[in-house]
PDB file of C-alpha atoms in Angstrom:
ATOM      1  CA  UNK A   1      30.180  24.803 -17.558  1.00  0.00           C
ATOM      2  CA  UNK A   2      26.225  25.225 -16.049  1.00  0.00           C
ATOM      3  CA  UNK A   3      24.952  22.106 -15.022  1.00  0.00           C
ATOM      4  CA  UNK A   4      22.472  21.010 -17.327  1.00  0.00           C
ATOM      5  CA  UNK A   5      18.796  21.400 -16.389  1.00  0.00           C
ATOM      6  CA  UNK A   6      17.034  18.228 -16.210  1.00  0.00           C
ATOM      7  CA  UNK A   7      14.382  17.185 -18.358  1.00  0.00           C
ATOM      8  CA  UNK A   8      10.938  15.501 -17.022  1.00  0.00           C
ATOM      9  CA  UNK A   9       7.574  14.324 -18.336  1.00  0.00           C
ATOM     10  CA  UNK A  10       4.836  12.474 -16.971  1.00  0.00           C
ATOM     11  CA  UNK A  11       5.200  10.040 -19.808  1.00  0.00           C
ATOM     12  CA  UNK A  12       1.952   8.881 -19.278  1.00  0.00           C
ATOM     13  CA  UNK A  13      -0.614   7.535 -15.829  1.00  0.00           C
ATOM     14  CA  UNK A  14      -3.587   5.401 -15.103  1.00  0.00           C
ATOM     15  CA  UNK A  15      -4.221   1.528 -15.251  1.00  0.00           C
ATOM     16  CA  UNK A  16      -1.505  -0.669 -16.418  1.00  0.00           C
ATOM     17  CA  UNK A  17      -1.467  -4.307 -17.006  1.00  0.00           C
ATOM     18  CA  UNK A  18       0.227  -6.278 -14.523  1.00  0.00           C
ATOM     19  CA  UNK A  19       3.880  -5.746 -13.756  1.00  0.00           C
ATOM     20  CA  UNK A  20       7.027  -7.995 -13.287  1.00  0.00           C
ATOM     21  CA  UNK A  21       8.875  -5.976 -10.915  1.00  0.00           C
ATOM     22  CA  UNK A  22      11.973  -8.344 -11.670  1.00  0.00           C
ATOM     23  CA  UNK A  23      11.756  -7.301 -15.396  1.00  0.00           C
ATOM     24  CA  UNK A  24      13.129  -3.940 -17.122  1.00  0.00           C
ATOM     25  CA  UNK A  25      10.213  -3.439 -18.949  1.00  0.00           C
ATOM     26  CA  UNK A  26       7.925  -1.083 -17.676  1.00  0.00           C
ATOM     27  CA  UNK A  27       4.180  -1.989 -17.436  1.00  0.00           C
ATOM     28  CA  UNK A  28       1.913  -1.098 -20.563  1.00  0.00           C
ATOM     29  CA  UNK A  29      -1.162   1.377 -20.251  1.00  0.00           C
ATOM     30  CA  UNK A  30      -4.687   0.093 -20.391  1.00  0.00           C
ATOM     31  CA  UNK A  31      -6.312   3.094 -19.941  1.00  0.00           C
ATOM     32  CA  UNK A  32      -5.593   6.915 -19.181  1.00  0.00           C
ATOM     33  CA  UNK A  33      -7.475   7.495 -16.232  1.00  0.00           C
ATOM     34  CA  UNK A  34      -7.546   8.571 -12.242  1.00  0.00           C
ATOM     35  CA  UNK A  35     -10.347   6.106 -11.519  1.00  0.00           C
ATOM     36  CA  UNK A  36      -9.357   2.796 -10.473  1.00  0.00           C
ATOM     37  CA  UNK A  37     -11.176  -0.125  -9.936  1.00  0.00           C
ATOM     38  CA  UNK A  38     -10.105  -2.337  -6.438  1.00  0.00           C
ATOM     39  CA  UNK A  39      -9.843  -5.386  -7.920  1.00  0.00           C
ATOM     40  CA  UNK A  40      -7.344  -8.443  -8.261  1.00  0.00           C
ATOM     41  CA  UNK A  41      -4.226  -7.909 -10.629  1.00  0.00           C
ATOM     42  CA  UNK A  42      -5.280  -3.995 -11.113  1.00  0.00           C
ATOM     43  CA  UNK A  43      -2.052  -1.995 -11.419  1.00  0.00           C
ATOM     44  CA  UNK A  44      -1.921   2.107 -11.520  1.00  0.00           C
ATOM     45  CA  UNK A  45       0.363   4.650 -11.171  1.00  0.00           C
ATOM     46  CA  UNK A  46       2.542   7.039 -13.464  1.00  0.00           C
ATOM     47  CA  UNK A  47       5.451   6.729 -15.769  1.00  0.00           C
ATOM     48  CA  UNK A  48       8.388   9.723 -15.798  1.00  0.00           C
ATOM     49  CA  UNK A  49      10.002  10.611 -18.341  1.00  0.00           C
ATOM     50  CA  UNK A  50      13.239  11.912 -17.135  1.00  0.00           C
ATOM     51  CA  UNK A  51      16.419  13.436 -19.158  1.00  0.00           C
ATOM     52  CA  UNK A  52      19.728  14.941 -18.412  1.00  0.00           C
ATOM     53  CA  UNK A  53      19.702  13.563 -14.741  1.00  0.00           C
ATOM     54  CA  UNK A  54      22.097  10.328 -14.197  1.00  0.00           C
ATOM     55  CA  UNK A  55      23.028   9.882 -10.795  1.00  0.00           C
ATOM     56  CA  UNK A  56      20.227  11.969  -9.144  1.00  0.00           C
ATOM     57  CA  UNK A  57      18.855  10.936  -6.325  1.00  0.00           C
ATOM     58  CA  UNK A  58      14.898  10.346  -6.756  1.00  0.00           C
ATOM     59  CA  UNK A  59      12.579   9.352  -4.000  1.00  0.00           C
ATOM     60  CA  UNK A  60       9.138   8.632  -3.862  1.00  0.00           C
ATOM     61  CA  UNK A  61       6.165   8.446  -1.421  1.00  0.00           C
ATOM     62  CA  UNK A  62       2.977   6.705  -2.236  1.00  0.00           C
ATOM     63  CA  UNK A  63       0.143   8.007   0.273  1.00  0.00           C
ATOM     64  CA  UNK A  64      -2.843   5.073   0.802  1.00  0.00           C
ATOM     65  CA  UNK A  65      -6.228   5.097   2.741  1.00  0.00           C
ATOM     66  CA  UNK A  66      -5.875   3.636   6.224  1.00  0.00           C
ATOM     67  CA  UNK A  67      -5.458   0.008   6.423  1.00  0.00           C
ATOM     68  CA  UNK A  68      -4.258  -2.617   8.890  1.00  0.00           C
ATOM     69  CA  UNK A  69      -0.290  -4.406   8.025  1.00  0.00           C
ATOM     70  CA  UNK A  70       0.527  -7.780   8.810  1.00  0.00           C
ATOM     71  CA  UNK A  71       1.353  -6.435  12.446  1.00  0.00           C
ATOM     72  CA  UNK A  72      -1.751  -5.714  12.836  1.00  0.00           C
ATOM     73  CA  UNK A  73      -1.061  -1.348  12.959  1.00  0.00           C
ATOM     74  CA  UNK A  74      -1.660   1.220  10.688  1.00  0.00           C
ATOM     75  CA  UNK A  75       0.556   1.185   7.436  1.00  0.00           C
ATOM     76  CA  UNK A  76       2.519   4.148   7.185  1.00  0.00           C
ATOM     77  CA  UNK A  77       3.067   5.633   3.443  1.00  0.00           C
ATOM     78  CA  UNK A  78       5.298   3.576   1.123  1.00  0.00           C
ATOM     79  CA  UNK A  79       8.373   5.373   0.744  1.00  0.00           C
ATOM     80  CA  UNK A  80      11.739   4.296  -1.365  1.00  0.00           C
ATOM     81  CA  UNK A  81      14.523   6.066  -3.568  1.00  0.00           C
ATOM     82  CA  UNK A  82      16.046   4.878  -6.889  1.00  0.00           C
ATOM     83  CA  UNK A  83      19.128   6.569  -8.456  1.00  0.00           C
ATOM     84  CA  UNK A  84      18.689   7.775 -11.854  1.00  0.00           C
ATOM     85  CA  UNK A  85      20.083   4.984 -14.194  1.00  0.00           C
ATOM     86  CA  UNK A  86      20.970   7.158 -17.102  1.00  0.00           C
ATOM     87  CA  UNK A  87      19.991  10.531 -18.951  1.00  0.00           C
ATOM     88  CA  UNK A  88      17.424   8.898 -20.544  1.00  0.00           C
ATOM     89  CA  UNK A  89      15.434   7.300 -17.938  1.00  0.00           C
ATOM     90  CA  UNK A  90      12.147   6.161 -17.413  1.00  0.00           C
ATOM     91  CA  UNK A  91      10.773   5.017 -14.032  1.00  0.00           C
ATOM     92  CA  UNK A  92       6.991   3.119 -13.274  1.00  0.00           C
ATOM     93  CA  UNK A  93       5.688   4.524  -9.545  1.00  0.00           C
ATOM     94  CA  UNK A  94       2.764   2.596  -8.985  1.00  0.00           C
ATOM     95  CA  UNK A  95       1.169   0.283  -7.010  1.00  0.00           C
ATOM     96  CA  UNK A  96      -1.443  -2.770  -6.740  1.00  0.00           C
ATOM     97  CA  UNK A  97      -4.271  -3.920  -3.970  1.00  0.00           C
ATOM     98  CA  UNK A  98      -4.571  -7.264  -2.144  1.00  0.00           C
ATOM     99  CA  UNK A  99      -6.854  -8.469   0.001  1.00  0.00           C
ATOM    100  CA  UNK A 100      -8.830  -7.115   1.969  1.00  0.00           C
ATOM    101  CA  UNK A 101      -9.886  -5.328  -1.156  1.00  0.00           C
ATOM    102  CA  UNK A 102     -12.357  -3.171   0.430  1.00  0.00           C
ATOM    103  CA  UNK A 103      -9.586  -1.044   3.130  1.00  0.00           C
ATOM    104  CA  UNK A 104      -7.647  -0.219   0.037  1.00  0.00           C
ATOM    105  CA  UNK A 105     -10.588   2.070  -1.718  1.00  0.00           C
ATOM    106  CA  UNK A 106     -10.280   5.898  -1.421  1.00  0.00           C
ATOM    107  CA  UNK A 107      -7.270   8.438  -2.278  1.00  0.00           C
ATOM    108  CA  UNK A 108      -4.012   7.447  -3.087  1.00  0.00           C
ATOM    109  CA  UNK A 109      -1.209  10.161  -3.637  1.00  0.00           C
ATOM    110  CA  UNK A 110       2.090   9.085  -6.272  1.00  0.00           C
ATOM    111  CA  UNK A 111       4.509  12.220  -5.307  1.00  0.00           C
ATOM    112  CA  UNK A 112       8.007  12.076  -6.837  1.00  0.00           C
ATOM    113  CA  UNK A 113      10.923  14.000  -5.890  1.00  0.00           C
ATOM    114  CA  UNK A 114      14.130  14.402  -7.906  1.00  0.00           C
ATOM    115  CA  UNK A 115      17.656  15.664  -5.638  1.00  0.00           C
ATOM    116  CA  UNK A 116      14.679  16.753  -3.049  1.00  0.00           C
ATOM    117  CA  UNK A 117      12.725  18.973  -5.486  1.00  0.00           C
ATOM    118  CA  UNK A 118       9.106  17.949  -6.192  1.00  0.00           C
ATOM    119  CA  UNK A 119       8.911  16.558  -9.789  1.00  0.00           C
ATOM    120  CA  UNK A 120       5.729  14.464  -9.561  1.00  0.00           C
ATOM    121  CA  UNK A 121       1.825  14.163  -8.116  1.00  0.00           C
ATOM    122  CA  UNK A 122      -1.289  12.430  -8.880  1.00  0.00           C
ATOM    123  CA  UNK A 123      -4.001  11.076  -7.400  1.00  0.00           C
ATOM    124  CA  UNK A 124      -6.226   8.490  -7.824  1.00  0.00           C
ATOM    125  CA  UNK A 125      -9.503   7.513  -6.403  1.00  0.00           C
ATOM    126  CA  UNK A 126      -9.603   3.504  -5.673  1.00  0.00           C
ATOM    127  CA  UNK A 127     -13.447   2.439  -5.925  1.00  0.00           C
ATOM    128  CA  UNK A 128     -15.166  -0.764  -5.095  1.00  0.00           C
ATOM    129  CA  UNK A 129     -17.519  -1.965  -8.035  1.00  0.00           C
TER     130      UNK A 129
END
């Protein structure tokens, strides 16, 4: 029997409230957008949809502006992998700023990848008010 094709949707991307990464709840949308203000407790990113795909592999790379980490270098992207809980799965890739707010403004690329095939990309443009 074919493997089944999998199923995917971005559910839905923009400005969430704030998330509890411990919880299973995913974060709610405030607003449909690609503008973000930098600003304490902001939240954004994208929600998948994804169907008929338990136990794929899916990985993730968030691309940021240039800005200093605590040792004092260059952060590299923020990379990670999560495997596909069940074949109706939704997944939150997003992020937040901290201080300093202002290296954190400019582009920031959400790319997905299911089983190494590219599922997923948006940007958003982080402004300073």
């Amino acid at each position: 029997m074919p493997k089944k094709r999998p199923e995917i949707e971005i559910y839905s991307h923009g400005l969430y409230e704030p998330w509890d990464r411990k919880s299973k709840e995913l974060p709610r949308l405030k607003a449909i957008t690609t503008q973000i203000p930098v600003e304490p407790d902001v939240e954004f990113g994208y929600v998948l949809k994804i169907k008929k795909a338990k136990g794929a592999r899916l990985t993730f790379t968030i691309f940021h502006p240039p800005f200093l980490n605590d040792a004092g270098e260059t952060a590299p992207p923020f990379e990670g992998s999560e495997v596909v809980g069940s074949n109706d799965w939704s997944f939150f890739l997003g992020d937040t700023v901290w201080p300093p707010y202002e290296d954190k403004a400019g582009a920031w690329e959400l790319v997905t990848w299911l089983d190494g095939k590219e599922i997923a990309r948006k940007q958003f443009e982080l402004f300073i008010r």
